[in-house]
Short mmCIF file of C-alpha atoms and ligand atoms in Angstrom, two decimals:
data_model
loop_
_atom_site.label_atom_id
_atom_site.label_comp_id
_atom_site.label_asym_id
_atom_site.label_seq_id
_atom_site.Cartn_x
_atom_site.Cartn_y
_atom_site.Cartn_z
CA UNK X 133 0.00 0.00 0.00
CA UNK X 134 1.37 3.37 -0.97
CA UNK X 135 1.09 6.42 1.30
CA UNK X 136 -0.13 9.41 -0.65
CA UNK X 137 1.28 12.91 -0.13
CA UNK X 138 0.68 16.24 -1.81
CA UNK X 139 4.42 16.59 -2.34
CA UNK X 140 7.53 14.45 -1.94
CA UNK X 141 11.03 15.90 -1.70
CA UNK X 142 14.10 13.72 -2.26
CA UNK X 143 17.17 15.02 -0.42
CA UNK X 144 17.67 17.49 2.42
CA UNK X 145 20.25 19.70 0.71
CA UNK X 146 19.95 23.45 0.47
CA UNK X 147 16.57 23.58 -1.26
CA UNK X 148 14.63 20.59 0.11
CA UNK X 149 14.15 21.48 3.78
CA UNK X 150 13.04 25.07 3.15
CA UNK X 151 10.67 23.89 0.43
CA UNK X 152 9.23 21.16 2.67
CA UNK X 153 8.48 23.60 5.45
CA UNK X 154 7.04 26.18 3.05
CA UNK X 155 4.76 23.66 1.32
CA UNK X 156 3.65 22.25 4.68
CA UNK X 157 2.92 25.76 5.86
CA UNK X 158 0.68 26.18 2.83
CA UNK X 159 -1.34 23.20 4.07
CA UNK X 160 0.18 20.43 1.98
CA UNK X 161 0.98 16.97 3.30
CA UNK X 162 4.70 16.63 2.61
CA UNK X 163 7.22 13.75 2.72
CA UNK X 164 10.98 14.40 2.65
CA UNK X 165 13.55 11.65 2.15
CA UNK X 166 17.20 11.67 3.29
CA UNK X 167 19.59 8.77 2.83
CA UNK X 168 22.55 10.11 4.77
CA UNK X 169 23.07 13.23 6.82
CA UNK X 170 20.56 16.03 7.16
CA UNK X 171 21.63 19.24 5.47
CA UNK X 172 23.53 17.53 2.65
CA UNK X 173 26.89 18.57 1.27
CA UNK X 174 27.07 22.19 2.43
CA UNK X 175 26.35 21.37 6.03
CA UNK X 176 28.34 18.14 6.38
CA UNK X 177 31.23 18.06 3.91
CA UNK X 178 31.13 21.37 2.01
CA UNK X 179 30.77 25.04 2.86
CA UNK X 180 30.26 24.91 6.61
CA UNK X 181 33.08 22.54 7.64
CA UNK X 182 35.55 23.99 5.13
CA UNK X 183 34.93 27.57 6.20
CA UNK X 184 35.22 26.50 9.84
CA UNK X 185 38.58 24.90 9.03
CA UNK X 186 39.64 27.96 7.01
CA UNK X 187 39.01 30.04 10.16
CA UNK X 188 41.30 27.77 12.23
CA UNK X 189 43.95 27.96 9.52
CA UNK X 190 43.71 31.75 9.46
CA UNK X 191 44.15 31.92 13.23
CA UNK X 192 47.41 29.98 12.88
CA UNK X 193 48.51 32.19 9.99
CA UNK X 194 47.84 35.43 11.86
CA UNK X 195 49.59 34.07 14.96
CA UNK X 196 52.69 33.31 12.87
CA UNK X 197 52.59 36.85 11.48
CA UNK X 198 52.09 38.38 14.93
CA UNK X 199 55.51 40.02 15.00
CA UNK X 200 54.61 42.06 11.88
CA UNK X 201 51.93 43.71 14.02
CA UNK X 202 54.25 44.26 16.97
CA UNK X 203 52.81 41.37 18.92
CA UNK X 204 55.26 38.98 20.59
CA UNK X 205 54.39 35.32 20.93
CA UNK X 206 57.15 33.60 22.84
CA UNK X 207 56.49 30.00 21.89
CA UNK X 208 56.36 28.35 18.48
CA UNK X 209 52.93 28.29 16.84
CA UNK X 210 51.60 24.75 16.68
CA UNK X 211 48.22 23.48 15.55
CA UNK X 212 46.33 20.80 17.48
CA UNK X 213 44.57 19.02 14.63
CA UNK X 214 42.36 17.02 16.98
CA UNK X 215 41.01 20.28 18.44
CA UNK X 216 40.67 21.80 14.97
CA UNK X 217 38.53 18.83 13.95
CA UNK X 218 36.53 18.92 17.19
CA UNK X 219 35.71 22.58 16.58
CA UNK X 220 34.65 21.80 13.01
CA UNK X 221 32.60 18.79 14.15
CA UNK X 222 30.76 20.88 16.74
CA UNK X 223 29.75 23.49 14.17
CA UNK X 224 28.64 20.78 11.71
CA UNK X 225 26.75 18.83 14.39
CA UNK X 226 24.85 21.93 15.40
CA UNK X 227 23.82 22.61 11.78
CA UNK X 228 22.87 19.06 10.80
CA UNK X 229 20.92 18.51 14.00
CA UNK X 230 19.22 21.85 13.46
CA UNK X 231 17.98 20.77 10.02
CA UNK X 232 16.86 17.37 11.32
CA UNK X 233 14.96 18.85 14.28
CA UNK X 234 13.41 21.53 12.09
CA UNK X 235 12.02 18.96 9.65
CA UNK X 236 10.93 16.44 12.25
CA UNK X 237 9.11 19.05 14.30
CA UNK X 238 7.25 20.69 11.41
CA UNK X 239 3.55 19.93 11.23
CA UNK X 240 2.50 18.21 7.97
CA UNK X 241 6.08 17.05 7.23
CA UNK X 242 7.00 13.34 7.44
CA UNK X 243 10.69 12.45 7.31
CA UNK X 244 11.85 9.18 5.73
CA UNK X 245 15.42 8.05 6.29
CA UNK X 246 16.68 5.91 3.43
CA UNK X 247 17.46 5.94 -0.26
CA UNK X 248 14.58 7.17 -2.43
CA UNK X 249 14.07 5.67 -5.89
CA UNK X 250 11.40 6.24 -8.51
CA UNK X 251 9.14 3.30 -9.41
CA UNK X 252 7.19 5.43 -11.85
CA UNK X 253 6.67 9.15 -12.42
CA UNK X 254 4.64 9.63 -9.23
CA UNK X 255 5.68 6.72 -7.08
CA UNK X 256 8.84 6.33 -4.99
CA UNK X 257 10.22 3.55 -2.84
CA UNK X 258 12.22 4.13 0.35
CA UNK X 259 13.17 0.77 1.83
CA UNK X 260 9.87 -1.03 2.45
CA UNK X 261 7.78 2.11 2.13
CA UNK X 262 6.06 3.22 -1.05
CA UNK X 263 5.10 6.88 -1.41
CA UNK X 264 3.04 8.61 -4.06
CA UNK X 265 2.48 12.24 -4.96
CA UNK X 266 1.48 14.39 -7.91
CA UNK X 267 4.37 16.71 -7.16
CA UNK X 268 7.93 15.49 -6.62
CA UNK X 269 10.97 17.69 -6.01
CA UNK X 270 14.44 16.24 -6.56
CA UNK X 271 17.21 17.82 -4.45
CA UNK X 272 19.79 15.03 -4.43
CA UNK X 273 22.95 17.13 -4.92
CA UNK X 274 26.27 15.74 -6.04
CA UNK X 275 29.49 14.15 -4.88
CA UNK X 276 33.20 14.30 -5.66
CA UNK X 277 34.00 12.85 -9.05
CA UNK X 278 36.60 10.11 -9.35
CA UNK X 279 38.03 10.16 -12.86
CA UNK X 280 39.91 7.12 -14.20
CA UNK X 281 43.40 8.43 -13.45
CA UNK X 282 46.18 5.91 -13.96
CA UNK X 283 47.06 4.08 -10.74
CA UNK X 284 44.31 5.72 -8.68
CA UNK X 285 42.88 2.32 -7.76
CA UNK X 286 46.28 1.37 -6.28
CA UNK X 287 46.68 4.28 -3.84
CA UNK X 288 44.86 5.68 -0.82
CA UNK X 289 43.33 9.06 -1.41
CA UNK X 290 40.92 11.53 0.17
CA UNK X 291 38.06 13.51 -1.32
CA UNK X 292 36.19 16.42 0.27
CA UNK X 293 34.07 14.00 2.34
CA UNK X 294 36.77 11.70 3.72
CA UNK X 295 39.01 14.74 4.33
CA UNK X 296 36.51 15.74 7.03
CA UNK X 297 37.71 12.83 9.19
CA UNK X 298 41.35 13.95 9.20
CA UNK X 299 42.52 14.81 12.72
CA UNK X 300 46.26 14.71 12.12
CA UNK X 301 48.74 16.77 10.16
CA UNK X 302 49.69 15.23 6.82
CA UNK X 303 53.44 15.65 6.32
CA UNK X 304 53.09 16.47 2.64
CA UNK X 305 49.61 16.80 1.16
CA UNK X 306 49.35 16.55 -2.62
CA UNK X 307 46.16 18.17 -3.92
CA UNK X 308 45.22 17.04 -7.42
CA UNK X 309 42.98 19.75 -8.88
CA UNK X 310 43.75 23.48 -8.76
CA UNK X 311 40.23 24.83 -8.61
CA UNK X 312 37.85 26.14 -5.94
CA UNK X 313 37.69 23.18 -3.53
CA UNK X 314 41.31 22.08 -4.00
CA UNK X 315 42.78 25.53 -3.38
CA UNK X 316 40.83 26.06 -0.15
CA UNK X 317 42.16 22.75 1.22
CA UNK X 318 45.67 23.48 -0.08
CA UNK X 319 45.97 26.78 1.74
CA UNK X 320 44.35 25.59 4.97
CA UNK X 321 46.67 22.56 5.26
CA UNK X 322 49.72 24.68 4.47
CA UNK X 323 48.68 26.99 7.30
CA UNK X 324 48.12 24.01 9.61
CA UNK X 325 51.78 23.14 8.91
CA UNK X 326 51.81 20.58 6.07
CA UNK X 327 54.00 20.80 3.03
CA UNK X 328 51.51 21.17 0.18
CA UNK X 329 51.77 20.63 -3.58
CA UNK X 330 48.91 21.48 -5.94
CA UNK X 331 48.89 19.49 -9.18
CA UNK X 332 46.76 21.00 -11.94
CA UNK X 333 46.28 19.61 -15.42
CA UNK X 334 45.64 22.99 -17.03
CA UNK X 335 48.09 25.78 -17.77
CA UNK X 336 46.84 27.88 -14.83
CA UNK X 337 44.92 27.62 -11.57
CA UNK X 338 41.16 28.14 -11.42
CA UNK X 339 40.82 28.45 -15.16
CA UNK X 340 37.27 29.80 -15.20
CA UNK X 341 38.67 33.07 -13.85
CA UNK X 342 40.61 35.71 -15.77
CA UNK X 343 44.34 35.22 -16.28
CA UNK X 344 45.23 38.10 -13.92
CA UNK X 345 43.04 36.58 -11.19
CA UNK X 346 44.64 33.13 -11.66
CA UNK X 347 48.11 34.65 -11.57
CA UNK X 348 47.43 36.67 -8.42
CA UNK X 349 45.98 33.60 -6.66
CA UNK X 350 49.06 31.62 -7.63
CA UNK X 351 51.27 34.34 -6.14
CA UNK X 352 49.26 34.40 -2.91
CA UNK X 353 49.61 30.63 -2.52
CA UNK X 354 53.27 30.50 -3.52
CA UNK X 355 54.04 33.31 -1.05
CA UNK X 356 52.92 30.88 1.66
CA UNK X 357 55.23 28.15 0.36
CA UNK X 358 52.67 26.06 -1.55
CA UNK X 359 54.21 24.28 -4.54
CA UNK X 360 52.19 24.61 -7.73
CA UNK X 361 52.65 22.20 -10.63
CA UNK X 362 50.72 23.22 -13.75
CA UNK X 363 50.31 21.51 -17.14
CA UNK X 364 50.27 18.12 -15.43
CA UNK X 365 48.74 16.45 -18.44
CA UNK X 366 49.66 12.89 -17.65
CA UNK X 367 48.77 12.39 -14.01
CA UNK X 368 49.46 8.89 -12.68
CA UNK X 369 49.73 7.56 -9.12
CA UNK X 370 51.68 4.83 -7.39
CA UNK X 371 52.66 3.82 -3.87
CA UNK X 372 56.26 4.37 -2.77
CA UNK X 373 56.62 2.44 0.52
CA UNK X 374 54.29 4.39 2.83
CA UNK X 375 54.13 7.41 0.53
CA UNK X 376 52.23 8.27 -2.59
CA UNK X 377 53.98 9.34 -5.80
CA UNK X 378 52.22 11.38 -8.46
CA UNK X 379 53.69 11.46 -11.92
CA UNK X 380 52.96 14.98 -13.13
CA UNK X 381 54.97 14.95 -16.34
CA UNK X 382 55.12 18.74 -16.31
CA UNK X 383 57.09 20.64 -18.87
CA UNK X 384 59.52 21.82 -16.18
CA UNK X 385 60.62 20.60 -12.76
CA UNK X 386 60.67 17.07 -11.35
CA UNK X 387 58.42 14.65 -13.16
CA UNK X 388 57.25 13.06 -9.92
CA UNK X 389 55.93 14.55 -6.70
CA UNK X 390 56.15 12.31 -3.65
CA UNK X 391 53.93 13.10 -0.69
CA UNK X 392 52.44 11.49 2.40
CA UNK X 393 48.75 12.00 1.48
CA UNK X 394 46.68 12.66 -1.60
CA UNK X 395 43.51 14.73 -1.92
CA UNK X 396 41.58 14.36 -5.15
CA UNK X 397 39.59 17.45 -6.02
CA UNK X 398 38.70 17.30 -9.68
CA UNK X 399 35.05 18.25 -9.93
CA UNK X 400 31.61 17.00 -8.92
CA UNK X 401 29.05 14.62 -10.40
CA UNK X 402 25.28 14.63 -9.74
CA UNK X 403 23.71 11.89 -7.56
CA UNK X 404 21.29 10.88 -10.28
CA UNK X 405 22.43 7.49 -11.54
CA UNK X 406 20.67 5.42 -8.86
CA UNK X 407 17.40 7.35 -8.57
CA UNK X 408 15.35 5.30 -11.02
CA UNK X 409 14.96 8.37 -13.24
CA UNK X 410 14.52 6.13 -16.28
CA UNK X 411 11.44 4.54 -14.69
CA UNK X 412 9.91 7.99 -14.29
CA UNK X 413 10.98 9.07 -17.79
CA UNK X 414 12.95 12.05 -16.45
CA UNK X 415 15.50 13.39 -18.94
CA UNK X 416 19.15 13.93 -17.99
CA UNK X 417 22.00 15.34 -20.04
CA UNK X 418 25.18 13.45 -20.99
CA UNK X 419 26.78 14.15 -17.62
CA UNK X 420 23.73 12.98 -15.64
CA UNK X 421 22.35 16.43 -14.73
CA UNK X 422 18.55 16.51 -14.70
CA UNK X 423 17.29 18.75 -17.46
CA UNK X 424 15.04 21.58 -16.30
CA UNK X 425 13.43 24.67 -17.79
CA UNK X 426 13.79 28.22 -16.51
CA UNK X 427 11.35 27.47 -13.66
CA UNK X 428 13.05 24.19 -12.72
CA UNK X 429 10.42 21.88 -14.19
CA UNK X 430 11.70 18.61 -15.62
CA UNK X 431 10.23 17.13 -18.80
CA UNK X 432 7.73 15.17 -16.64
CA UNK X 433 4.75 17.24 -15.44
CA UNK X 434 4.75 17.74 -11.67
CA UNK X 435 8.43 16.85 -11.21
CA UNK X 436 11.03 19.49 -10.44
CA UNK X 437 14.80 19.35 -9.89
CA UNK X 438 16.58 21.81 -7.58
CA UNK X 439 20.20 22.40 -6.58
CA UNK X 440 23.41 20.90 -7.92
CA UNK X 441 21.63 17.96 -9.59
CA UNK X 442 20.10 20.21 -12.28
CA UNK X 443 23.43 21.61 -13.47
CA UNK X 444 22.14 25.20 -13.29
CA UNK X 445 24.31 26.10 -10.31
CA UNK X 446 26.88 24.52 -8.03
CA UNK X 447 26.50 26.54 -4.88
CA UNK X 448 24.44 26.68 -1.74
CA UNK X 449 22.99 30.02 -2.74
CA UNK X 450 21.98 28.76 -6.20
CA UNK X 451 20.24 25.76 -4.62
CA UNK X 452 18.45 27.97 -2.09
CA UNK X 453 17.51 30.35 -4.90
CA UNK X 454 16.05 27.34 -6.76
CA UNK X 455 13.80 26.77 -3.74
CA UNK X 456 12.72 30.42 -3.82
CA UNK X 457 11.93 30.20 -7.54
CA UNK X 458 9.84 27.05 -7.18
CA UNK X 459 8.00 28.33 -4.10
CA UNK X 460 7.29 31.69 -5.74
CA UNK X 461 5.87 30.03 -8.85
CA UNK X 462 3.81 27.41 -7.03
CA UNK X 463 2.57 29.34 -4.03
CA UNK X 464 2.73 33.05 -4.78
CA UNK X 465 1.88 33.31 -8.47
CA UNK X 466 5.23 35.06 -8.91
CA UNK X 467 6.92 33.84 -12.11
CA UNK X 468 10.53 33.95 -10.87
CA UNK X 469 13.10 32.34 -13.15
CA UNK X 470 16.63 30.96 -13.02
CA UNK X 471 17.65 33.40 -15.74
CA UNK X 472 16.77 36.30 -13.38
CA UNK X 473 19.82 35.60 -11.27
CA UNK X 474 23.29 37.03 -11.69
CA UNK X 475 26.32 34.78 -11.40
CA UNK X 476 27.87 35.26 -7.97
CA UNK X 477 30.23 33.22 -5.81
CA UNK X 478 33.36 33.38 -3.72
CA UNK X 479 36.59 31.44 -3.46
CA UNK X 480 37.50 31.15 0.21
CA UNK X 481 41.24 31.23 0.10
CA UNK X 482 42.58 34.04 2.25
CA UNK X 483 42.27 36.75 1.07
CA UNK X 484 39.09 35.65 -0.71
CA UNK X 485 37.88 36.20 -4.25
CA UNK X 486 34.39 37.66 -4.62
CA UNK X 487 32.86 37.32 -8.08
CA UNK X 488 29.77 38.81 -9.74
CA UNK X 489 28.59 38.70 -13.34
CA UNK X 490 30.91 38.41 -16.32
CA UNK X 491 34.67 37.93 -16.31
CA UNK X 492 36.86 40.23 -18.39
CA UNK X 493 37.39 37.34 -20.85
CA UNK X 494 33.61 36.97 -21.27
CA UNK X 495 33.18 40.70 -21.79
CA UNK X 496 35.89 40.70 -24.48
CA UNK X 497 34.31 37.69 -26.16
CA UNK X 498 30.91 39.41 -26.22
CA UNK X 499 32.49 42.08 -28.44
CA UNK X 500 30.76 44.99 -26.70
CA UNK X 501 32.43 48.29 -25.87
CA UNK X 502 33.41 48.23 -22.25
CA UNK X 503 35.21 50.21 -19.57
CA UNK X 504 37.59 48.74 -17.02
CA UNK X 505 38.34 49.87 -13.48
CA UNK X 506 41.15 48.21 -11.55
CA UNK X 507 42.82 48.94 -8.23
CA UNK X 508 45.47 47.00 -6.35
CA UNK X 509 44.65 46.24 -2.73
CA UNK X 510 47.96 47.92 -1.87
CA UNK X 511 46.11 51.18 -2.69
CA UNK X 512 43.19 50.44 -0.37
CA UNK X 513 43.74 52.12 2.99
CA UNK X 514 41.83 49.57 5.02
CA UNK X 515 43.90 46.73 3.52
CA UNK X 516 47.13 48.59 4.30
CA UNK X 517 46.01 49.19 7.90
CA UNK X 518 45.24 45.51 8.28
CA UNK X 519 48.54 44.46 6.69
CA UNK X 520 46.62 42.53 4.02
CA UNK X 521 47.55 44.11 0.69
CA UNK X 522 47.56 41.12 -1.66
CA UNK X 523 45.19 41.07 -4.64
CA UNK X 524 43.24 43.65 -6.61
CA UNK X 525 39.71 44.78 -7.43
CA UNK X 526 38.47 44.86 -11.00
CA UNK X 527 35.13 45.96 -12.43
CA UNK X 528 33.76 45.98 -15.99
CA UNK X 529 31.17 48.44 -17.28
CA UNK X 530 29.15 48.51 -20.49
CA UNK X 531 30.39 51.70 -22.18
CA UNK X 532 26.99 52.45 -23.76
CA UNK X 533 24.43 51.53 -21.09
CA UNK X 534 26.72 52.29 -18.10
CA UNK X 535 25.54 49.04 -16.52
CA UNK X 536 27.98 46.99 -14.45
CA UNK X 537 28.82 43.82 -16.37
CA UNK X 538 30.91 42.05 -13.78
CA UNK X 539 33.52 42.26 -11.07
CA UNK X 540 36.36 40.20 -9.67
CA UNK X 541 37.44 41.36 -6.24
CA UNK X 542 40.42 39.50 -4.81
CA UNK X 543 41.43 40.84 -1.44
CA UNK X 544 40.69 41.11 2.24
CA UNK X 545 36.89 41.15 2.95
CA UNK X 546 36.11 40.87 -0.78
CA UNK X 547 33.62 38.02 -0.20
CA UNK X 548 31.52 40.71 1.50
CA UNK X 549 32.51 43.77 -0.57
CA UNK X 550 31.29 42.12 -3.79
CA UNK X 551 27.70 42.51 -2.60
CA UNK X 552 27.82 46.28 -2.93
CA UNK X 553 28.37 45.71 -6.65
CA UNK X 554 26.01 42.75 -6.94
CA UNK X 555 23.10 44.68 -5.45
CA UNK X 556 23.54 47.57 -7.87
CA UNK X 557 23.56 45.02 -10.71
CA UNK X 558 20.28 43.57 -9.41
CA UNK X 559 18.83 47.06 -9.13
CA UNK X 560 19.71 47.50 -12.83
CA UNK X 561 21.16 50.88 -11.95
CA UNK X 562 24.07 52.50 -13.83
CA UNK X 563 27.51 52.38 -12.22
CA UNK X 564 27.27 56.12 -11.59
CA UNK X 565 24.84 55.41 -8.73
CA UNK X 566 27.49 53.57 -6.75
CA UNK X 567 30.20 55.96 -7.95
CA UNK X 568 28.34 58.84 -6.27
CA UNK X 569 27.50 56.90 -3.11
CA UNK X 570 29.18 58.03 0.09
CA UNK X 571 30.73 54.95 1.70
CA UNK X 572 32.05 54.57 5.22
CA UNK X 573 35.71 55.25 5.98
CA UNK X 574 37.85 53.25 6.49
CA UNK X 575 36.51 50.24 4.61
CA UNK X 576 37.50 48.27 1.55
CA UNK X 577 34.12 49.12 0.02
CA UNK X 578 34.81 52.87 0.18
CA UNK X 579 37.28 52.44 -2.71
CA UNK X 580 34.63 51.05 -5.09
CA UNK X 581 33.34 54.55 -6.00
CA UNK X 582 36.95 55.74 -6.38
CA UNK X 583 37.73 52.84 -8.72
CA UNK X 584 34.58 53.62 -10.72
CA UNK X 585 35.73 57.22 -11.07
CA UNK X 586 38.85 56.10 -12.89
CA UNK X 587 37.67 53.89 -15.76
CA UNK X 588 39.60 53.25 -18.95
CA UNK X 589 38.36 51.76 -22.24
CA UNK X 590 38.85 47.98 -22.42
CA UNK X 591 41.37 47.69 -25.29
C1 FAD H 1660 34.39 21.19 -0.17
C2 FAD H 1660 33.23 22.00 -0.65
C3 FAD H 1660 33.12 23.31 -0.28
C4 FAD H 1660 32.04 24.07 -0.72
N1 FAD H 1660 31.97 25.37 -0.35
C5 FAD H 1660 30.93 26.13 -0.77
C6 FAD H 1660 30.81 27.49 -0.39
O1 FAD H 1660 31.66 28.01 0.33
N2 FAD H 1660 29.74 28.19 -0.81
C7 FAD H 1660 28.79 27.63 -1.61
O2 FAD H 1660 27.83 28.31 -1.98
N3 FAD H 1660 28.87 26.35 -2.00
C8 FAD H 1660 29.92 25.58 -1.60
N4 FAD H 1660 29.99 24.27 -1.97
C9 FAD H 1660 28.92 23.72 -2.82
C10 FAD H 1660 27.69 23.38 -1.97
O3 FAD H 1660 28.04 22.52 -0.92
C11 FAD H 1660 26.62 22.74 -2.83
O4 FAD H 1660 26.42 23.54 -3.98
C12 FAD H 1660 25.32 22.64 -2.08
O5 FAD H 1660 25.45 21.81 -0.95
C13 FAD H 1660 24.25 22.09 -3.03
O6 FAD H 1660 23.24 21.59 -2.35
P1 FAD H 1660 22.10 20.75 -2.98
O7 FAD H 1660 20.89 21.39 -2.44
O8 FAD H 1660 22.18 20.60 -4.44
O9 FAD H 1660 22.30 19.26 -2.40
P2 FAD H 1660 23.29 18.63 -1.36
O10 FAD H 1660 23.70 19.59 -0.31
O11 FAD H 1660 24.35 17.91 -2.07
O12 FAD H 1660 22.32 17.58 -0.64
C14 FAD H 1660 21.71 16.54 -1.30
C15 FAD H 1660 21.16 15.56 -0.30
O13 FAD H 1660 20.40 14.57 -0.96
C16 FAD H 1660 20.64 13.31 -0.35
N5 FAD H 1660 20.33 12.28 -1.34
C17 FAD H 1660 20.95 12.06 -2.53
N6 FAD H 1660 20.35 11.07 -3.20
C18 FAD H 1660 19.33 10.64 -2.42
C19 FAD H 1660 18.36 9.63 -2.57
N7 FAD H 1660 18.28 8.88 -3.67
N8 FAD H 1660 17.47 9.44 -1.56
C20 FAD H 1660 17.53 10.21 -0.46
N9 FAD H 1660 18.42 11.18 -0.25
C21 FAD H 1660 19.31 11.40 -1.24
C22 FAD H 1660 22.11 13.38 0.03
O14 FAD H 1660 22.42 12.45 1.03
C23 FAD H 1660 22.24 14.82 0.49
O15 FAD H 1660 21.98 14.93 1.86
C24 FAD H 1660 31.05 23.48 -1.54
C25 FAD H 1660 31.14 22.14 -1.91
C26 FAD H 1660 32.24 21.40 -1.47
C27 FAD H 1660 32.32 19.96 -1.88
#
């Protein structure tokens, strides 16, 4: 016998729980299914634990730099990795338990713990239970991808999930993958005290960003003693007694890097292959992402896909925004769309990169006339006062409409500062609005109007 609901949600990632509570509040009878840990990737193995670890790493880094600020610390700076992990675990526990309690205590919401699988378009099985609903919302997220690298099956390696169990200091951590996740781990472990080598297949780090951003990030990491090996086109692994050796076959330098531990950080894949999507007739693309329209509807009426599994975003805020879009359309008659949102994200190395809209490369490719504003952080008073002058701020303006096209802000507090630009972009106001705004002194943000007052044509 199937239990019938008004709505079923698969996964308690960044969209599912909020949607469950909202639908239940609107009087619907809702089921939500979770096979692992409440809160999904962000809460358990993604944003929250990594940013908690980044904070510990920063504390160690600042302590080591104390003398620069005239502060004397008489003993050597050491990091207690067990305590670092305990702190991270406490923050994660609080969040995951919060999500679980929230769902389990919400009227009209029934929580099922187990793996959900479609039996047909409106019927799901979770263990021995069979559930049915006209509306089904898929929020199953993704996981670290494991590409078929030569020798990988012979060596021990970590991914972002297993890395969360580390409570010791790796002597030499090799990070394969020089993009967002890999670089955050690389810098934090260097600051904890490990030797760190980043191995990247491409010619530069974090290749989705502009060349000047990639170069500046490389400098920041190399200044801290992180080894960077680019153009590692022929990555292969093997054990060397109790160590791991990575053949990097780079055009310069040693062909092999030998380290104590390996972290694989080479992208994410959606959790869609064991959902029974074929039984429901739900279309996926070649990489397994569920295909959705601008309002997150799949090709099957009544079924929606939200978050990382739809390939329309790869962030907590894009997943949560998916929830807002679906809820607005279903419950408020407000036709919000995915295409309404502006690209925005941060890279949480220290100092962080805050991004909004187009990159300079994208602007150039679009062929439009544009203006460029750029300012090194060394010319930002607040950064100088804080002794944090690495990086730069860059903004691109449409020369005809005066609209802000995009910004890359790499520097202290720039994960926050970027919002002053992002909000003006959402307001669809010309850059002159922010250029004339009076900002508070001394802040990093106060230099945004100054930068906008000194634009040059993008050659
Ligand atoms: C190391 C790391 C750091 C990150 N840092 C950031 C950051 O700083 N900022 C940011 O915005 N994003 C960050 N992200 C990305 C962010 O974590 C994800 O974009 C976000 O969690 C997406 O959430 P989601 O809603 O798609 O699903 P997820 O959070 O992945 O949750 C999906 C849930 O569905 C469950 N599930 C899957 N299949 C089934 C099934 N068949 N039955 C039942 N349950 C199922 C899973 O167990 C999981 O709990 C980071 C990711 C990683 C890996």
